[in-house]
CSV table of C-alpha atoms and ligand atoms in Angstrom, one decimal:
chain,number,residue,atom,x,y,z
D,1,MET,CA,-27.1,1.3,2.7
D,2,LYS,CA,-28.4,-0.4,-0.6
D,3,GLN,CA,-25.4,-1.4,-2.8
D,4,LYS,CA,-25.7,-0.4,-6.3
D,5,LYS,CA,-28.0,-3.0,-8.4
D,6,LEU,CA,-25.6,-4.6,-11.2
D,7,PRO,CA,-25.0,-8.2,-12.9
D,8,PRO,CA,-23.8,-11.0,-11.4
D,9,GLY,CA,-20.5,-11.6,-12.8
D,10,LEU,CA,-18.9,-8.1,-13.9
D,11,HIS,CA,-15.1,-8.0,-14.2
D,12,ARG,CA,-12.9,-5.9,-11.7
D,13,ASP,CA,-12.6,-2.6,-14.3
D,14,THR,CA,-15.9,-3.1,-14.7
D,15,LEU,CA,-16.5,-2.9,-10.8
D,16,ALA,CA,-13.9,0.0,-10.5
D,17,VAL,CA,-15.7,2.4,-12.8
D,18,ARG,CA,-19.5,1.3,-11.4
D,19,ALA,CA,-19.0,-0.6,-7.5
D,20,ALA,CA,-20.7,2.0,-5.0
D,21,LEU,CA,-24.2,2.6,-2.8
D,22,GLU,CA,-26.7,3.6,-4.3
D,23,PRO,CA,-27.4,6.8,-6.1
D,24,SER,CA,-29.7,9.7,-4.0
D,25,GLN,CA,-32.6,10.2,-4.4
D,26,TYR,CA,-30.9,12.7,-7.5
D,27,GLY,CA,-30.3,10.3,-9.7
D,28,GLU,CA,-26.6,12.6,-9.4
D,29,ASN,CA,-24.5,9.8,-12.2
D,30,SER,CA,-20.7,10.9,-10.1
D,31,GLU,CA,-21.2,9.3,-7.0
D,32,ALA,CA,-21.6,12.0,-4.4
D,33,LEU,CA,-20.2,14.2,-1.0
D,34,PHE,CA,-22.1,13.9,2.5
D,35,LEU,CA,-19.9,16.4,3.6
D,36,THR,CA,-22.1,15.6,7.1
D,37,SER,CA,-20.8,14.8,10.5
D,38,GLY,CA,-24.1,13.8,11.7
D,39,PHE,CA,-27.4,12.0,9.8
D,40,VAL,CA,-30.5,13.5,11.4
D,41,GLN,CA,-32.8,10.4,12.4
D,42,PRO,CA,-36.6,9.6,11.9
D,43,ASP,CA,-37.8,8.6,15.5
D,44,SER,CA,-36.2,7.9,18.8
D,45,GLU,CA,-36.9,4.0,17.5
D,46,THR,CA,-35.1,4.0,14.6
D,47,MET,CA,-32.0,5.8,16.3
D,48,ALA,CA,-32.0,3.3,19.4
D,49,HIS,CA,-31.6,0.4,16.3
D,50,ARG,CA,-28.8,2.5,14.4
D,51,PHE,CA,-26.8,2.7,17.5
D,52,ALA,CA,-27.3,-1.2,18.5
D,53,ASN,CA,-27.0,-2.3,14.3
D,54,PRO,CA,-24.7,0.2,13.0
D,55,GLN,CA,-24.9,-1.7,9.0
D,56,GLU,CA,-27.8,-0.4,9.6
D,57,GLY,CA,-27.9,3.1,9.2
D,58,TYR,CA,-26.3,6.3,9.4
D,59,THR,CA,-25.8,8.1,12.6
D,60,TYR,CA,-22.7,9.7,13.5
D,61,GLY,CA,-19.1,11.0,11.3
D,62,ARG,CA,-16.9,8.7,13.6
D,63,THR,CA,-18.8,5.5,12.6
D,64,SER,CA,-19.8,5.8,9.8
D,65,ASN,CA,-20.7,7.7,5.8
D,66,PRO,CA,-22.2,6.9,3.2
D,67,THR,CA,-19.0,8.5,0.6
D,68,VAL,CA,-16.6,6.0,2.7
D,69,THR,CA,-19.2,3.1,2.5
D,70,SER,CA,-19.1,3.9,-1.6
D,71,PHE,CA,-15.6,4.0,-1.0
D,72,GLU,CA,-14.9,0.5,0.9
D,73,GLN,CA,-17.7,-1.1,-1.8
D,74,ARG,CA,-15.7,-0.2,-4.6
D,75,LEU,CA,-11.9,-1.6,-3.3
D,76,ALA,CA,-13.7,-5.1,-2.3
D,77,ALA,CA,-14.9,-5.4,-4.8
D,78,MET,CA,-11.5,-4.8,-6.7
D,79,GLU,CA,-9.7,-7.0,-4.6
D,80,GLY,CA,-12.3,-9.8,-4.8
D,81,THR,CA,-13.3,-9.4,-0.7
D,82,GLU,CA,-16.0,-9.7,1.0
D,83,ALA,CA,-15.4,-6.1,2.8
D,84,ALA,CA,-12.8,-3.2,3.5
D,85,ILE,CA,-13.2,-0.9,6.3
D,86,GLY,CA,-11.3,2.9,5.0
D,87,ALA,CA,-8.7,4.2,7.6
D,88,SER,CA,-7.8,7.8,7.8
D,89,THR,CA,-4.1,6.5,6.6
D,90,GLY,CA,-2.7,3.3,5.3
D,91,MET,CA,-0.5,3.3,9.0
D,92,GLY,CA,-4.1,4.2,10.7
D,93,ALA,CA,-5.3,0.9,8.8
D,94,ILE,CA,-2.1,-1.2,10.6
D,95,LEU,CA,-3.0,0.4,13.9
D,96,MET,CA,-6.7,-0.8,13.5
D,97,LEU,CA,-5.5,-4.0,12.7
D,98,CYS,CA,-2.9,-4.1,15.6
D,99,LEU,CA,-5.8,-3.2,17.5
D,100,GLY,CA,-8.5,-5.4,16.4
D,101,LEU,CA,-6.1,-8.8,16.1
D,102,LEU,CA,-3.6,-8.8,18.6
D,103,LYS,CA,-3.0,-9.3,22.8
D,104,SER,CA,-0.4,-8.9,25.5
D,105,GLY,CA,1.6,-12.3,24.9
D,106,ASP,CA,0.4,-12.8,21.2
D,107,HIS,CA,3.8,-13.7,18.9
D,108,VAL,CA,4.1,-11.3,14.6
D,109,ILE,CA,6.0,-12.1,12.5
D,110,CYS,CA,6.9,-10.0,9.8
D,111,SER,CA,9.2,-9.1,6.9
D,112,ARG,CA,12.5,-7.2,8.1
D,113,SER,CA,11.9,-5.0,4.9
D,114,VAL,CA,8.9,-3.3,5.8
D,115,PHE,CA,7.9,-0.5,5.3
D,116,GLY,CA,9.4,1.9,8.2
D,117,SER,CA,6.6,3.0,9.8
D,118,THR,CA,5.0,-0.6,10.1
D,119,LEU,CA,8.4,-1.6,11.8
D,120,ASN,CA,8.1,0.6,14.3
D,121,LEU,CA,4.5,0.4,15.1
D,122,PHE,CA,5.2,-3.4,15.4
D,123,GLY,CA,8.6,-3.6,16.9
D,124,LYS,CA,8.1,-0.3,19.3
D,125,GLU,CA,4.7,1.4,19.9
D,126,PHE,CA,3.4,-2.4,20.6
D,127,ALA,CA,6.0,-3.9,22.3
D,128,LYS,CA,5.4,-1.6,24.7
D,129,PHE,CA,1.6,-3.7,24.9
D,130,GLY,CA,3.5,-7.1,25.4
D,131,VAL,CA,2.7,-8.5,21.6
D,132,GLU,CA,6.1,-9.6,20.3
D,133,THR,CA,7.3,-9.4,16.7
D,134,SER,CA,9.6,-11.9,14.9
D,135,PHE,CA,11.2,-10.1,12.1
D,136,VAL,CA,12.8,-11.9,9.2
D,137,SER,CA,13.9,-11.9,5.7
D,138,GLN,CA,11.7,-10.8,3.3
D,139,THR,CA,12.3,-13.5,0.3
D,140,ASP,CA,13.3,-17.0,2.8
D,141,VAL,CA,10.1,-18.9,3.8
D,142,SER,CA,12.0,-20.9,5.3
D,143,GLU,CA,12.6,-18.4,8.0
D,144,TRP,CA,9.5,-17.2,8.2
D,145,LYS,CA,8.3,-20.6,9.2
D,146,ARG,CA,11.2,-21.4,12.4
D,147,ALA,CA,9.9,-18.0,13.8
D,148,ILE,CA,6.7,-19.7,14.3
D,149,ARG,CA,5.9,-20.3,17.8
D,150,PRO,CA,2.3,-21.3,19.6
D,151,ASN,CA,0.8,-18.2,20.5
D,152,THR,CA,1.9,-16.9,16.8
D,153,LYS,CA,-1.3,-14.7,15.8
D,154,LEU,CA,0.0,-12.7,12.8
D,155,LEU,CA,2.2,-13.1,9.2
D,156,PHE,CA,2.4,-9.2,7.9
D,157,ALA,CA,4.1,-9.0,4.9
D,158,GLU,CA,4.6,-6.5,2.1
D,159,THR,CA,5.7,-6.9,-1.2
D,160,PRO,CA,7.0,-5.4,-3.2
D,161,THR,CA,8.8,-3.7,-0.8
D,162,ASN,CA,10.1,-0.3,-0.6
D,163,PRO,CA,12.5,1.1,-2.5
D,164,LEU,CA,14.5,-2.6,-3.3
D,165,THR,CA,11.5,-4.1,-5.0
D,166,ASP,CA,11.9,-7.7,-2.9
D,167,VAL,CA,9.4,-10.0,-3.7
D,168,CYS,CA,7.5,-12.4,-1.0
D,169,ASP,CA,5.7,-15.8,-2.2
D,170,ILE,CA,2.3,-14.8,-0.3
D,171,GLN,CA,0.3,-18.5,-1.4
D,172,ALA,CA,3.2,-19.9,0.3
D,173,LEU,CA,3.1,-17.4,3.8
D,174,ALA,CA,-0.3,-18.0,3.7
D,175,ASP,CA,-0.5,-22.1,3.9
D,176,LEU,CA,2.6,-21.2,6.6
D,177,ALA,CA,0.5,-19.3,8.5
D,178,HIS,CA,-3.0,-21.6,8.4
D,179,ASN,CA,-1.4,-24.2,9.2
D,180,ALA,CA,-0.1,-22.6,12.7
D,181,GLY,CA,-3.3,-21.1,13.0
D,182,ALA,CA,-2.5,-17.7,11.8
D,183,LEU,CA,-3.8,-14.9,9.7
D,184,LEU,CA,-1.6,-13.4,6.9
D,185,THR,CA,-2.0,-10.1,5.9
D,186,VAL,CA,-0.6,-8.5,3.2
D,187,ASP,CA,0.1,-4.8,2.9
D,188,ASN,CA,-0.8,-4.0,-0.8
D,189,CYS,CA,0.6,-0.4,-1.6
D,190,PHE,CA,3.1,-1.2,-4.3
D,191,CYS,CA,0.8,-3.1,-6.9
D,192,SER,CA,-2.6,-2.1,-6.0
D,193,PRO,CA,-5.7,-4.3,-6.6
D,194,ALA,CA,-4.5,-3.8,-10.5
D,195,LEU,CA,-2.2,-5.7,-10.5
D,196,GLN,CA,-2.2,-8.2,-7.3
D,197,ARG,CA,-4.6,-9.5,-5.5
D,198,PRO,CA,-3.6,-11.3,-2.0
D,199,ALA,CA,-7.2,-12.7,-1.5
D,200,GLU,CA,-6.7,-14.8,-4.8
D,201,LEU,CA,-3.1,-16.4,-3.4
D,202,GLY,CA,-4.6,-17.5,-0.2
D,203,ALA,CA,-4.1,-13.8,2.4
D,204,ASP,CA,-6.6,-12.9,4.9
D,205,LEU,CA,-6.7,-9.5,5.1
D,206,ILE,CA,-4.7,-6.8,2.8
D,207,ILE,CA,-3.2,-3.2,3.5
D,208,HIS,CA,-3.6,-0.3,1.2
D,209,SER,CA,-2.1,3.2,1.9
D,210,GLY,CA,-4.8,5.1,-0.5
D,211,THR,CA,-2.5,8.1,-0.1
D,212,LYS,CA,-0.6,6.5,-2.4
D,213,HIS,CA,-1.6,4.7,-6.4
D,214,LEU,CA,-5.4,4.5,-4.9
D,215,ASP,CA,-5.3,8.3,-5.2
D,216,GLY,CA,-2.8,8.3,-8.3
D,217,GLN,CA,-2.7,12.0,-7.8
D,218,GLY,CA,-0.5,12.7,-4.6
D,219,ARG,CA,-3.3,14.6,-3.0
D,220,VAL,CA,-5.0,13.4,0.4
D,221,MET,CA,-4.2,10.0,3.2
D,222,ALA,CA,-6.2,7.4,3.2
D,223,GLY,CA,-6.5,3.9,4.1
D,224,ALA,CA,-7.7,0.4,4.2
D,225,ILE,CA,-8.0,-3.0,5.2
D,226,CYS,CA,-10.2,-5.6,3.0
D,227,GLY,CA,-10.9,-8.9,3.9
D,228,PRO,CA,-13.9,-11.4,5.4
D,229,SER,CA,-17.3,-9.9,6.5
D,230,LYS,CA,-16.2,-11.4,10.1
D,231,TYR,CA,-13.1,-9.4,10.2
D,232,ILE,CA,-14.4,-6.1,8.3
D,233,VAL,CA,-17.6,-6.1,10.3
D,234,ASP,CA,-17.4,-7.6,13.6
D,235,VAL,CA,-13.6,-6.6,14.4
D,236,PHE,CA,-12.5,-4.2,12.7
D,237,ALA,CA,-15.6,-1.4,12.0
D,238,SER,CA,-16.3,-1.3,15.9
D,239,ILE,CA,-12.5,-0.7,16.6
D,240,VAL,CA,-12.9,2.3,13.7
D,241,ARG,CA,-16.3,3.8,16.2
D,242,THR,CA,-14.6,3.1,19.6
D,243,ALA,CA,-10.7,4.4,18.8
D,244,GLY,CA,-11.5,6.8,15.5
D,245,MET,CA,-8.9,6.8,12.9
D,246,THR,CA,-11.8,7.2,10.5
D,247,LEU,CA,-11.2,8.0,7.1
D,248,SER,CA,-12.8,11.1,6.0
D,249,PRO,CA,-15.7,11.7,3.1
D,250,PHE,CA,-13.5,14.0,1.6
D,251,ASN,CA,-10.3,12.3,1.2
D,252,ALA,CA,-12.6,9.3,0.7
D,253,TRP,CA,-14.9,10.6,-2.0
D,254,VAL,CA,-11.6,12.2,-4.0
D,255,VAL,CA,-9.8,8.0,-3.1
D,256,LEU,CA,-13.5,6.6,-4.9
D,257,LYS,CA,-13.3,8.7,-8.2
D,258,GLY,CA,-8.7,7.6,-8.2
D,259,LEU,CA,-9.7,4.1,-8.3
D,260,GLU,CA,-12.2,4.6,-11.4
D,261,THR,CA,-8.3,5.2,-13.4
D,262,LEU,CA,-6.3,3.5,-11.6
D,263,GLY,CA,-6.6,0.5,-13.8
D,264,ILE,CA,-5.5,2.4,-16.5
D,265,ARG,CA,-3.2,4.1,-14.6
D,266,MET,CA,-0.7,1.1,-13.1
D,267,GLN,CA,-0.6,-0.6,-16.4
D,268,ALA,CA,0.7,3.0,-18.6
D,269,GLN,CA,2.9,3.9,-14.8
D,270,SER,CA,4.4,-0.1,-14.8
D,271,ALA,CA,5.4,0.2,-18.9
D,272,ASN,CA,6.8,3.7,-18.4
D,273,ALA,CA,8.3,1.8,-16.0
D,274,LEU,CA,10.0,-0.8,-17.5
D,275,ALA,CA,11.6,1.3,-20.1
D,276,LEU,CA,12.9,3.0,-18.0
D,277,ALA,CA,14.2,0.3,-15.6
D,278,GLN,CA,15.4,-1.4,-19.2
D,279,TRP,CA,17.0,2.5,-19.9
D,280,LEU,CA,18.8,2.4,-16.7
D,281,GLU,CA,19.9,-1.4,-17.0
D,282,ALA,CA,22.4,-0.1,-20.0
D,283,HIS,CA,23.7,2.8,-18.5
D,284,PRO,CA,27.4,3.3,-17.8
D,285,SER,CA,27.1,5.2,-14.9
D,286,VAL,CA,24.5,2.9,-12.7
D,287,ALA,CA,25.8,-0.2,-10.7
D,288,ARG,CA,22.6,-1.9,-10.7
D,289,VAL,CA,18.7,-1.9,-10.8
D,290,TYR,CA,16.1,-3.3,-8.8
D,291,TYR,CA,13.0,-3.8,-10.6
D,292,PRO,CA,11.0,-6.8,-10.7
D,293,GLY,CA,9.9,-7.0,-14.2
D,294,LEU,CA,13.7,-6.9,-15.4
D,295,ALA,CA,14.6,-10.5,-16.1
D,296,SER,CA,17.9,-9.8,-13.3
D,297,HIS,CA,15.5,-9.7,-10.8
D,298,ALA,CA,16.1,-12.3,-8.4
D,299,GLN,CA,12.6,-12.6,-7.7
D,300,HIS,CA,11.7,-12.4,-11.5
D,301,GLU,CA,9.1,-15.2,-12.0
D,302,LEU,CA,7.0,-14.9,-8.6
D,303,ALA,CA,6.9,-11.3,-9.3
D,304,MET,CA,5.4,-12.0,-13.2
D,305,ARG,CA,3.1,-15.1,-11.5
D,306,GLN,CA,2.5,-13.0,-8.4
D,307,GLN,CA,1.8,-9.8,-10.1
D,308,SER,CA,0.0,-9.8,-13.3
D,309,GLY,CA,2.7,-10.1,-15.0
D,310,SER,CA,3.9,-6.5,-14.6
D,311,GLY,CA,6.7,-4.8,-12.3
D,312,ALA,CA,4.5,-2.5,-10.7
D,313,ALA,CA,5.6,1.3,-11.1
D,314,VAL,CA,8.5,1.7,-8.8
D,315,VAL,CA,12.5,1.7,-10.0
D,316,SER,CA,15.4,1.9,-7.5
D,317,PHE,CA,19.0,2.0,-8.7
D,318,ASP,CA,22.4,2.2,-7.8
D,319,VAL,CA,24.9,4.8,-8.7
D,320,LYS,CA,28.4,3.6,-9.1
D,321,GLY,CA,31.7,5.7,-7.1
D,322,ALA,CA,34.8,4.2,-5.2
D,323,ASN,CA,33.2,4.4,-1.8
D,324,PRO,CA,29.9,5.8,0.0
D,325,GLU,CA,30.6,9.3,0.3
D,326,GLU,CA,32.0,9.5,-3.5
D,327,ARG,CA,28.6,7.2,-4.0
D,328,ARG,CA,26.4,9.3,-2.0
D,329,ARG,CA,27.4,13.0,-3.7
D,330,ASN,CA,26.8,10.9,-7.2
D,331,ALA,CA,23.4,10.2,-5.9
D,332,PHE,CA,22.4,13.6,-4.4
D,333,GLN,CA,24.2,15.4,-8.3
D,334,VAL,CA,21.8,12.9,-10.0
D,335,ILE,CA,19.2,14.0,-7.7
D,336,ASP,CA,19.2,17.8,-7.8
D,337,SER,CA,20.8,17.9,-11.6
D,338,THR,CA,16.4,16.9,-12.3
D,339,GLU,CA,15.1,19.8,-13.4
D,340,VAL,CA,11.4,18.1,-14.4
D,341,LEU,CA,10.8,15.4,-12.0
D,342,SER,CA,9.4,16.2,-7.9
D,343,ILE,CA,11.7,15.6,-5.4
D,344,ALA,CA,9.9,14.3,-2.8
D,345,THR,CA,8.5,11.5,-0.8
D,346,ASN,CA,5.4,10.2,-1.8
D,347,LEU,CA,4.7,7.7,-4.5
D,348,GLY,CA,1.2,5.9,-6.5
D,349,ASP,CA,1.7,9.8,-8.5
D,350,VAL,CA,1.5,10.9,-11.4
D,351,LYS,CA,4.0,12.9,-10.9
D,352,THR,CA,7.1,11.3,-11.2
D,353,ILE,CA,9.2,11.1,-7.6
D,354,VAL,CA,12.8,11.0,-6.9
D,355,THR,CA,14.3,10.3,-3.5
D,356,HIS,CA,17.8,9.1,-1.4
D,357,PRO,CA,16.3,6.6,0.4
D,358,ALA,CA,19.8,6.3,2.7
D,359,THR,CA,19.3,10.0,3.8
D,360,THR,CA,15.2,9.5,4.2
D,361,SER,CA,13.2,6.6,4.7
D,362,HIS,CA,16.2,5.1,5.9
D,363,GLY,CA,18.2,7.6,7.4
D,364,ARG,CA,17.1,7.0,10.8
D,365,LEU,CA,18.9,3.8,10.8
D,366,THR,CA,22.8,3.0,12.0
D,367,GLU,CA,24.8,2.6,8.8
D,368,GLU,CA,25.4,-1.1,9.6
D,369,GLN,CA,21.3,-0.9,10.1
D,370,ARG,CA,21.4,0.4,6.8
D,371,GLN,CA,23.9,-2.1,5.0
D,372,ALA,CA,22.1,-5.1,6.4
D,373,ALA,CA,19.0,-3.6,4.5
D,374,GLY,CA,21.3,-3.3,0.8
D,375,ILE,CA,20.0,0.5,1.2
D,376,GLY,CA,23.6,1.9,-0.1
D,377,GLN,CA,24.4,5.9,-0.4
D,378,GLY,CA,24.0,5.6,-4.6
D,379,LEU,CA,20.7,4.0,-4.1
D,380,ILE,CA,17.9,6.1,-6.0
D,381,ARG,CA,14.2,5.1,-6.1
D,382,VAL,CA,12.1,6.5,-8.5
D,383,ALA,CA,8.6,6.6,-8.9
D,384,VAL,CA,7.4,6.4,-12.1
D,385,GLY,CA,4.7,8.7,-12.8
D,386,LEU,CA,2.9,9.5,-16.4
D,387,GLU,CA,5.6,12.0,-17.9
D,388,HIS,CA,6.4,10.9,-21.8
D,389,LEU,CA,9.6,8.9,-21.2
D,390,GLY,CA,12.0,10.6,-23.3
D,391,ASP,CA,11.7,12.9,-20.6
D,392,VAL,CA,12.2,11.2,-17.7
D,393,LYS,CA,15.0,10.0,-18.8
D,394,ALA,CA,16.4,13.3,-20.1
D,395,ASP,CA,15.8,14.3,-16.5
D,396,LEU,CA,17.9,11.4,-14.8
D,397,ALA,CA,21.0,11.9,-18.1
D,398,ARG,CA,21.2,14.6,-17.1
D,399,GLY,CA,23.4,13.9,-13.7
D,400,LEU,CA,24.3,10.7,-15.0
D,401,ASP,CA,25.3,11.7,-17.9
D,402,ARG,CA,28.2,13.6,-15.9
D,403,LEU,CA,29.4,11.3,-13.5
U,1,PLP,C1,3.1,4.7,2.2
U,1,PLP,C2,3.0,3.4,2.5
U,1,PLP,C3,2.6,3.5,4.4
U,1,PLP,C4,1.4,4.2,5.1
U,1,PLP,O1,0.7,5.0,4.3
U,1,PLP,P1,0.0,6.3,4.2
U,1,PLP,O2,-1.2,6.9,4.4
U,1,PLP,O3,1.1,7.0,4.6
U,1,PLP,O4,0.0,6.4,6.7
U,1,PLP,C5,1.8,1.7,4.4
U,1,PLP,N1,2.9,1.0,3.4
U,1,PLP,C6,3.4,1.1,2.5
U,1,PLP,C7,3.8,-0.4,1.4
U,1,PLP,C8,3.9,2.8,2.2
U,1,PLP,O5,3.9,2.4,0.9
């Protein structure tokens, strides 16, 4: 499994298009798609060796595949970690993380504002196996500190959060984790390594849903964990081989090619998002805008330091209305008046996507839980894509101007 030879010290933008395995004997310029479930061995001795040392050769598709390896090497290069490992989905990556790091009797601290399925995985599924999770404030580090116990093994954060874009201080949480002998994992979906590299701020492990910005065109499901080889190779590789949340080579190939344009997509989509957020903030039918790139955002300065001066590509806003019923009606009217945007639940696509969180991602919560989480009936999330900004504004103005 030879890495392509590249001179040392290359910029991340270069690694995003060049880091991969060596090409095959045919010298293909675009990395090949190895759509095969098995690999023929030269002889029994070699086969035995590779079964015992999976790092040294390919045997079976559940364990590893060259296209998946190229994706892993490229993503690790972009995050600045020693290694990465692919997973079937973002949630598959978080499941791998839990299976690899936690056992009955362990304690986890997790932000209350992380992705809904992550909340369920920790709060419900792993609780069944005797792993207890304390859910704490996204932004108040002192709550994380107070939650630490002698058996705390993992701190889990996601920044910025969905849909309210609250930002946590990665460096402060890393220090806290390390002083307690625990690990910090950061879900880096919203920023991607193009904007935010949690390892540089002290995070031990990084989670990706490749489904989002890494693919970037809404085609395939994928996930990954990035981090030091002592976890990726020694712990997680054997979890994937045993438990089978393997990334398919086809999906790995799509996401590998997606990484080549990640930097320019993140730049362009974030610039569109900032301009849209500024326009929304000035619109008379909008009560409040949530976007880390705005000076009005509560963690604006931290976000600018942590996210390469960018607010990323998701903007949320509250429409005005006298009561929750009216706000929901107004939000539905704005969403249903669009003729260009996609009414869908994904994000990180070049097609702009509009969602009503209170009745979708947060629809299973009670009204009190939703209010505690700050998800009102008037809230609309826009995952900004690459359409011309004038058309996106006009599409939202269709409904907003009639409220
Ligand atoms: C989508 C998402 C996930 C889960 O990823 P899947 O690929 O859908 O399993 C995890 N975290 C965040 C922040 C996400 O947006």
